[in-house]
């Protein structure tokens, strides 16, 4: 909704400028979007006079003009056909921004002659749509006069109207609220009754009173249509409306001035003498809805839920009630007799029609929010007066059919509610004054009533239904900045929740994986049944009876298929090098005991090629990430057994393994995913993953920490002595897991052995077929004193003995 300051002053006596008005509107609850000031963009432009104009030496259609400007005499190159000596026009200096061209003027030669500015047309300043040449001004206007003042450019306020305040869709309604907020004094205008000179030849029949309960209209004959006067064109153009002709412009003016939409029919184009208001019809023969060519030139099908205005005994649709009129009865410059419509249409019916047909007209916007029913006759009288003043003519008597909706009901109100609900300490007189200025009727309650007042809302305020609404109105007009700032009483802070061990582990795992560079994915707990079958599921127990989608019809037996598909979608969009994780449930059956919580991670090592080489083996990198996560959640990493060749079908048989605490407690499966499975999911190999079954990870023994995840962490135990290392090489069977040797060496002396690292695995000359040589670096960390040679030898013997129990033989 837009309006100008001069328009507002037609209804409000005020000395406030546009910015003060905008501030007052904001404080009164109106959401001001912007204050548009066209005078600001016209500020650089002034009046100038062409002293001489000669043909350009290098161009036939250009002239070199000597121009008297506010900056003195300037030589300006101009291509306008009407540029001539003695013409008073508009001058733009170097550096001015020309809005119609979207350029800033710079000093540069035009065909060899430097132009020191520009002579402008009205369209170049966005003062009109078209121009035949530079603007011609009256010669008596002095040189240097600002252009903004000549064209009456004034600021425009643009604000958003909330759905509950349809009265704000008229400038008069805005003025009413501003007057109540003490910004000015409201001008009251009595709309004079225009007596008819003859009976209306057009009658009205309401066949759909639920859609249109009241309809008024009158004929005006002998009008002279044509372009609107300058004041009306200026008022409409300022808010972005296009002037069409006097009759149409009058209806647009009243719609924006009084929030009262109207419509004018060309009487000569009506068929018959009766207008029928009915619901849309469907042909019994074809089953098709009737069609209407509206004023926007588009054809619309009217359903049974749409209100239709029809003539020819109700057979021909000529408009959609409350939305838009038809093209067949529109007014043009040849119109001499008109029928003016002023009706009230049901807001829900109008809103539904607008949504269904995609029509967003000014009338539809207002009727859908609720036009004042009492304005039916006053709006018609005002339109009659304006049409008679602008177009002449003779009016008929008013045709009034139906009954308007009942006005809002009165209710009891205690002014003490204002202080009780807002804290504002206002006198009863001030509260009554505010309500009265907003149009509410405040009366003393009959004797014996509990509440001292009875308040009746005005017909245009159907959103007010009870005392709380009145309190809001008083607070809004008095000013929300007047609300007391008494602090709320202190409320005891509730005790913080404590995470159970499972929740704490999930949080630790999430942080650890994020720190390792994995991105968290949150996917469905469902998948496609055929996909679930690839991961050991898909039986009927996990199939959903009412899935949310056809490809989400089965509970997932693993979190990996969703991660694989997520990585494949990323790859399809150019991001193939993915690292994802998810923590969530999987389902191995249909009972509560068959649900497991897993921590799943997946990497798709598809980094861009580089001359540095392939880098680290992705399988070992994945294992390192897995071990880091297990250590973070307190899993017994040192006790885990590595088992190869026992993973399920979706793992690559030679590049996968499991970590377990014995064959009955498998904690993790990890490795490379089988290419067959990836192909079935439209994913490119290789992809590596792990899946930790959190239910199978035993909780650490000892005291619970603050996060519930295990033993509380003590102070750092740092030795004052330098560590030392010893290297060993053991020959073992090729199938022997290296991790078994590392665990054996670490357990030889847990007090002194700080770490055991594998630094070489050798197969070849000097090592028998079917065997391998594993080189271990054992880090010894003295605690109480530097180790003697004898102690080192004894510890070395323990390491050799421990590894030999695992089948290792010290290599000579």
PDB file of N, CA and C in Angstrom, residues 464-508:
ATOM      1  N   UNK A 464     -11.737  -6.969  16.149  1.00  0.00           N
ATOM      2  CA  UNK A 464     -11.828  -6.712  17.588  1.00  0.00           C
ATOM      3  C   UNK A 464     -12.982  -7.523  18.150  1.00  0.00           C
ATOM      4  N   UNK A 465     -12.659  -8.466  19.036  1.00  0.00           N
ATOM      5  CA  UNK A 465     -13.680  -9.381  19.534  1.00  0.00           C
ATOM      6  C   UNK A 465     -13.786  -9.412  21.053  1.00  0.00           C
ATOM      7  N   UNK A 466     -12.896  -8.744  21.768  1.00  0.00           N
ATOM      8  CA  UNK A 466     -12.959  -8.824  23.216  1.00  0.00           C
ATOM      9  C   UNK A 466     -12.082  -7.791  23.888  1.00  0.00           C
ATOM     10  N   UNK A 467     -12.073  -7.773  25.222  1.00  0.00           N
ATOM     11  CA  UNK A 467     -11.322  -6.762  25.973  1.00  0.00           C
ATOM     12  C   UNK A 467      -9.826  -6.740  25.650  1.00  0.00           C
ATOM     13  N   UNK A 468      -9.211  -7.907  25.450  1.00  0.00           N
ATOM     14  CA  UNK A 468      -7.777  -7.930  25.163  1.00  0.00           C
ATOM     15  C   UNK A 468      -7.451  -7.166  23.885  1.00  0.00           C
ATOM     16  N   UNK A 469      -8.353  -7.221  22.894  1.00  0.00           N
ATOM     17  CA  UNK A 469      -8.126  -6.480  21.651  1.00  0.00           C
ATOM     18  C   UNK A 469      -8.157  -4.979  21.900  1.00  0.00           C
ATOM     19  N   UNK A 470      -9.044  -4.530  22.777  1.00  0.00           N
ATOM     20  CA  UNK A 470      -9.101  -3.104  23.099  1.00  0.00           C
ATOM     21  C   UNK A 470      -7.850  -2.656  23.836  1.00  0.00           C
ATOM     22  N   UNK A 471      -7.349  -3.493  24.722  1.00  0.00           N
ATOM     23  CA  UNK A 471      -6.103  -3.159  25.425  1.00  0.00           C
ATOM     24  C   UNK A 471      -4.963  -2.995  24.422  1.00  0.00           C
ATOM     25  N   UNK A 472      -4.920  -3.873  23.433  1.00  0.00           N
ATOM     26  CA  UNK A 472      -3.874  -3.767  22.411  1.00  0.00           C
ATOM     27  C   UNK A 472      -3.998  -2.462  21.637  1.00  0.00           C
ATOM     28  N   UNK A 473      -5.234  -2.054  21.322  1.00  0.00           N
ATOM     29  CA  UNK A 473      -5.427  -0.804  20.592  1.00  0.00           C
ATOM     30  C   UNK A 473      -4.942   0.382  21.414  1.00  0.00           C
ATOM     31  N   UNK A 474      -5.259   0.391  22.696  1.00  0.00           N
ATOM     32  CA  UNK A 474      -4.831   1.497  23.555  1.00  0.00           C
ATOM     33  C   UNK A 474      -3.314   1.537  23.658  1.00  0.00           C
ATOM     34  N   UNK A 475      -2.691   0.379  23.865  1.00  0.00           N
ATOM     35  CA  UNK A 475      -1.233   0.336  23.977  1.00  0.00           C
ATOM     36  C   UNK A 475      -0.568   0.749  22.672  1.00  0.00           C
ATOM     37  N   UNK A 476      -1.152   0.362  21.554  1.00  0.00           N
ATOM     38  CA  UNK A 476      -0.569   0.694  20.254  1.00  0.00           C
ATOM     39  C   UNK A 476      -0.595   2.196  20.005  1.00  0.00           C
ATOM     40  N   UNK A 477      -1.709   2.830  20.301  1.00  0.00           N
ATOM     41  CA  UNK A 477      -1.831   4.265  20.050  1.00  0.00           C
ATOM     42  C   UNK A 477      -1.062   5.073  21.086  1.00  0.00           C
ATOM     43  N   UNK A 478      -1.088   4.661  22.322  1.00  0.00           N
ATOM     44  CA  UNK A 478      -0.323   5.383  23.344  1.00  0.00           C
ATOM     45  C   UNK A 478       1.171   5.273  23.072  1.00  0.00           C
ATOM     46  N   UNK A 479       1.559   4.165  22.460  1.00  0.00           N
ATOM     47  CA  UNK A 479       2.964   3.980  22.092  1.00  0.00           C
ATOM     48  C   UNK A 479       3.579   2.837  22.864  1.00  0.00           C
ATOM     49  N   UNK A 480       4.105   1.852  22.125  1.00  0.00           N
ATOM     50  CA  UNK A 480       4.739   0.730  22.805  1.00  0.00           C
ATOM     51  C   UNK A 480       5.982   1.171  23.583  1.00  0.00           C
ATOM     52  N   UNK A 481       6.540   2.333  23.213  1.00  0.00           N
ATOM     53  CA  UNK A 481       7.680   2.833  23.977  1.00  0.00           C
ATOM     54  C   UNK A 481       7.262   3.337  25.350  1.00  0.00           C
ATOM     55  N   UNK A 482       5.940   3.440  25.591  1.00  0.00           N
ATOM     56  CA  UNK A 482       5.446   3.847  26.911  1.00  0.00           C
ATOM     57  C   UNK A 482       5.227   2.667  27.847  1.00  0.00           C
ATOM     58  N   UNK A 483       5.432   1.473  27.365  1.00  0.00           N
ATOM     59  CA  UNK A 483       5.294   0.306  28.237  1.00  0.00           C
ATOM     60  C   UNK A 483       6.344   0.354  29.335  1.00  0.00           C
ATOM     61  N   UNK A 484       5.959   0.083  30.575  1.00  0.00           N
ATOM     62  CA  UNK A 484       6.947   0.120  31.665  1.00  0.00           C
ATOM     63  C   UNK A 484       7.996  -0.965  31.490  1.00  0.00           C
ATOM     64  N   UNK A 485       9.215  -0.652  31.930  1.00  0.00           N
ATOM     65  CA  UNK A 485      10.314  -1.599  31.772  1.00  0.00           C
ATOM     66  C   UNK A 485      10.659  -2.296  33.080  1.00  0.00           C
ATOM     67  N   UNK A 486       9.632  -2.613  33.853  1.00  0.00           N
ATOM     68  CA  UNK A 486       9.850  -3.330  35.104  1.00  0.00           C
ATOM     69  C   UNK A 486      10.405  -4.722  34.816  1.00  0.00           C
ATOM     70  N   UNK A 487      11.534  -5.083  35.415  1.00  0.00           N
ATOM     71  CA  UNK A 487      12.109  -6.408  35.118  1.00  0.00           C
ATOM     72  C   UNK A 487      11.238  -7.525  35.661  1.00  0.00           C
ATOM     73  N   UNK A 488      11.249  -8.630  34.987  1.00  0.00           N
ATOM     74  CA  UNK A 488      10.508  -9.803  35.439  1.00  0.00           C
ATOM     75  C   UNK A 488      11.173 -10.382  36.680  1.00  0.00           C
ATOM     76  N   UNK A 489      10.413 -11.035  37.541  1.00  0.00           N
ATOM     77  CA  UNK A 489      11.020 -11.623  38.743  1.00  0.00           C
ATOM     78  C   UNK A 489      11.986 -12.739  38.369  1.00  0.00           C
ATOM     79  N   UNK A 490      12.992 -12.881  39.221  1.00  0.00           N
ATOM     80  CA  UNK A 490      13.985 -13.922  39.000  1.00  0.00           C
ATOM     81  C   UNK A 490      13.330 -15.301  39.100  1.00  0.00           C
ATOM     82  N   UNK A 491      13.696 -16.156  38.173  1.00  0.00           N
ATOM     83  CA  UNK A 491      13.196 -17.527  38.171  1.00  0.00           C
ATOM     84  C   UNK A 491      14.382 -18.454  38.378  1.00  0.00           C
ATOM     85  N   UNK A 492      14.209 -19.373  39.304  1.00  0.00           N
ATOM     86  CA  UNK A 492      15.306 -20.302  39.589  1.00  0.00           C
ATOM     87  C   UNK A 492      15.664 -21.078  38.332  1.00  0.00           C
ATOM     88  N   UNK A 493      16.963 -21.166  38.072  1.00  0.00           N
ATOM     89  CA  UNK A 493      17.421 -21.899  36.899  1.00  0.00           C
ATOM     90  C   UNK A 493      17.203 -23.396  37.116  1.00  0.00           C
ATOM     91  N   UNK A 494      16.552 -24.054  36.175  1.00  0.00           N
ATOM     92  CA  UNK A 494      16.336 -25.498  36.355  1.00  0.00           C
ATOM     93  C   UNK A 494      17.655 -26.258  36.296  1.00  0.00           C
ATOM     94  N   UNK A 495      17.660 -27.355  37.009  1.00  0.00           N
ATOM     95  CA  UNK A 495      18.871 -28.180  37.020  1.00  0.00           C
ATOM     96  C   UNK A 495      19.156 -28.715  35.631  1.00  0.00           C
ATOM     97  N   UNK A 496      20.425 -28.685  35.256  1.00  0.00           N
ATOM     98  CA  UNK A 496      20.819 -29.168  33.933  1.00  0.00           C
ATOM     99  C   UNK A 496      20.701 -30.684  33.835  1.00  0.00           C
ATOM    100  N   UNK A 497      20.368 -31.147  32.687  1.00  0.00           N
ATOM    101  CA  UNK A 497      20.253 -32.581  32.481  1.00  0.00           C
ATOM    102  C   UNK A 497      21.610 -33.272  32.467  1.00  0.00           C
ATOM    103  N   UNK A 498      21.623 -34.531  32.783  1.00  0.00           N
ATOM    104  CA  UNK A 498      22.851 -35.337  32.785  1.00  0.00           C
ATOM    105  C   UNK A 498      22.741 -36.362  31.673  1.00  0.00           C
ATOM    106  N   UNK A 499      23.761 -36.421  30.835  1.00  0.00           N
ATOM    107  CA  UNK A 499      23.759 -37.381  29.749  1.00  0.00           C
ATOM    108  C   UNK A 499      24.024 -38.782  30.281  1.00  0.00           C
ATOM    109  N   UNK A 500      23.265 -39.743  29.750  1.00  0.00           N
ATOM    110  CA  UNK A 500      23.584 -41.116  30.098  1.00  0.00           C
ATOM    111  C   UNK A 500      24.803 -41.555  29.277  1.00  0.00           C
ATOM    112  N   UNK A 501      25.411 -42.689  29.600  1.00  0.00           N
ATOM    113  CA  UNK A 501      26.641 -43.094  28.880  1.00  0.00           C
ATOM    114  C   UNK A 501      26.449 -43.194  27.365  1.00  0.00           C
ATOM    115  N   UNK A 502      25.287 -43.702  26.936  1.00  0.00           N
ATOM    116  CA  UNK A 502      25.062 -43.820  25.497  1.00  0.00           C
ATOM    117  C   UNK A 502      25.044 -42.441  24.837  1.00  0.00           C
ATOM    118  N   UNK A 503      24.317 -41.480  25.429  1.00  0.00           N
ATOM    119  CA  UNK A 503      24.250 -40.132  24.868  1.00  0.00           C
ATOM    120  C   UNK A 503      25.614 -39.458  24.865  1.00  0.00           C
ATOM    121  N   UNK A 504      26.382 -39.662  25.935  1.00  0.00           N
ATOM    122  CA  UNK A 504      27.711 -39.055  26.006  1.00  0.00           C
ATOM    123  C   UNK A 504      28.619 -39.613  24.919  1.00  0.00           C
ATOM    124  N   UNK A 505      28.535 -40.919  24.683  1.00  0.00           N
ATOM    125  CA  UNK A 505      29.372 -41.527  23.643  1.00  0.00           C
ATOM    126  C   UNK A 505      28.985 -41.011  22.261  1.00  0.00           C
ATOM    127  N   UNK A 506      27.710 -40.853  22.015  1.00  0.00           N
ATOM    128  CA  UNK A 506      27.260 -40.322  20.724  1.00  0.00           C
ATOM    129  C   UNK A 506      27.815 -38.919  20.521  1.00  0.00           C
ATOM    130  N   UNK A 507      27.776 -38.103  21.566  1.00  0.00           N
ATOM    131  CA  UNK A 507      28.299 -36.740  21.439  1.00  0.00           C
ATOM    132  C   UNK A 507      29.803 -36.750  21.185  1.00  0.00           C
ATOM    133  N   UNK A 508      30.530 -37.598  21.914  1.00  0.00           N
ATOM    134  CA  UNK A 508      31.975 -37.678  21.712  1.00  0.00           C
ATOM    135  C   UNK A 508      32.318 -38.170  20.313  1.00  0.00           C
TER     136      UNK A 508
END
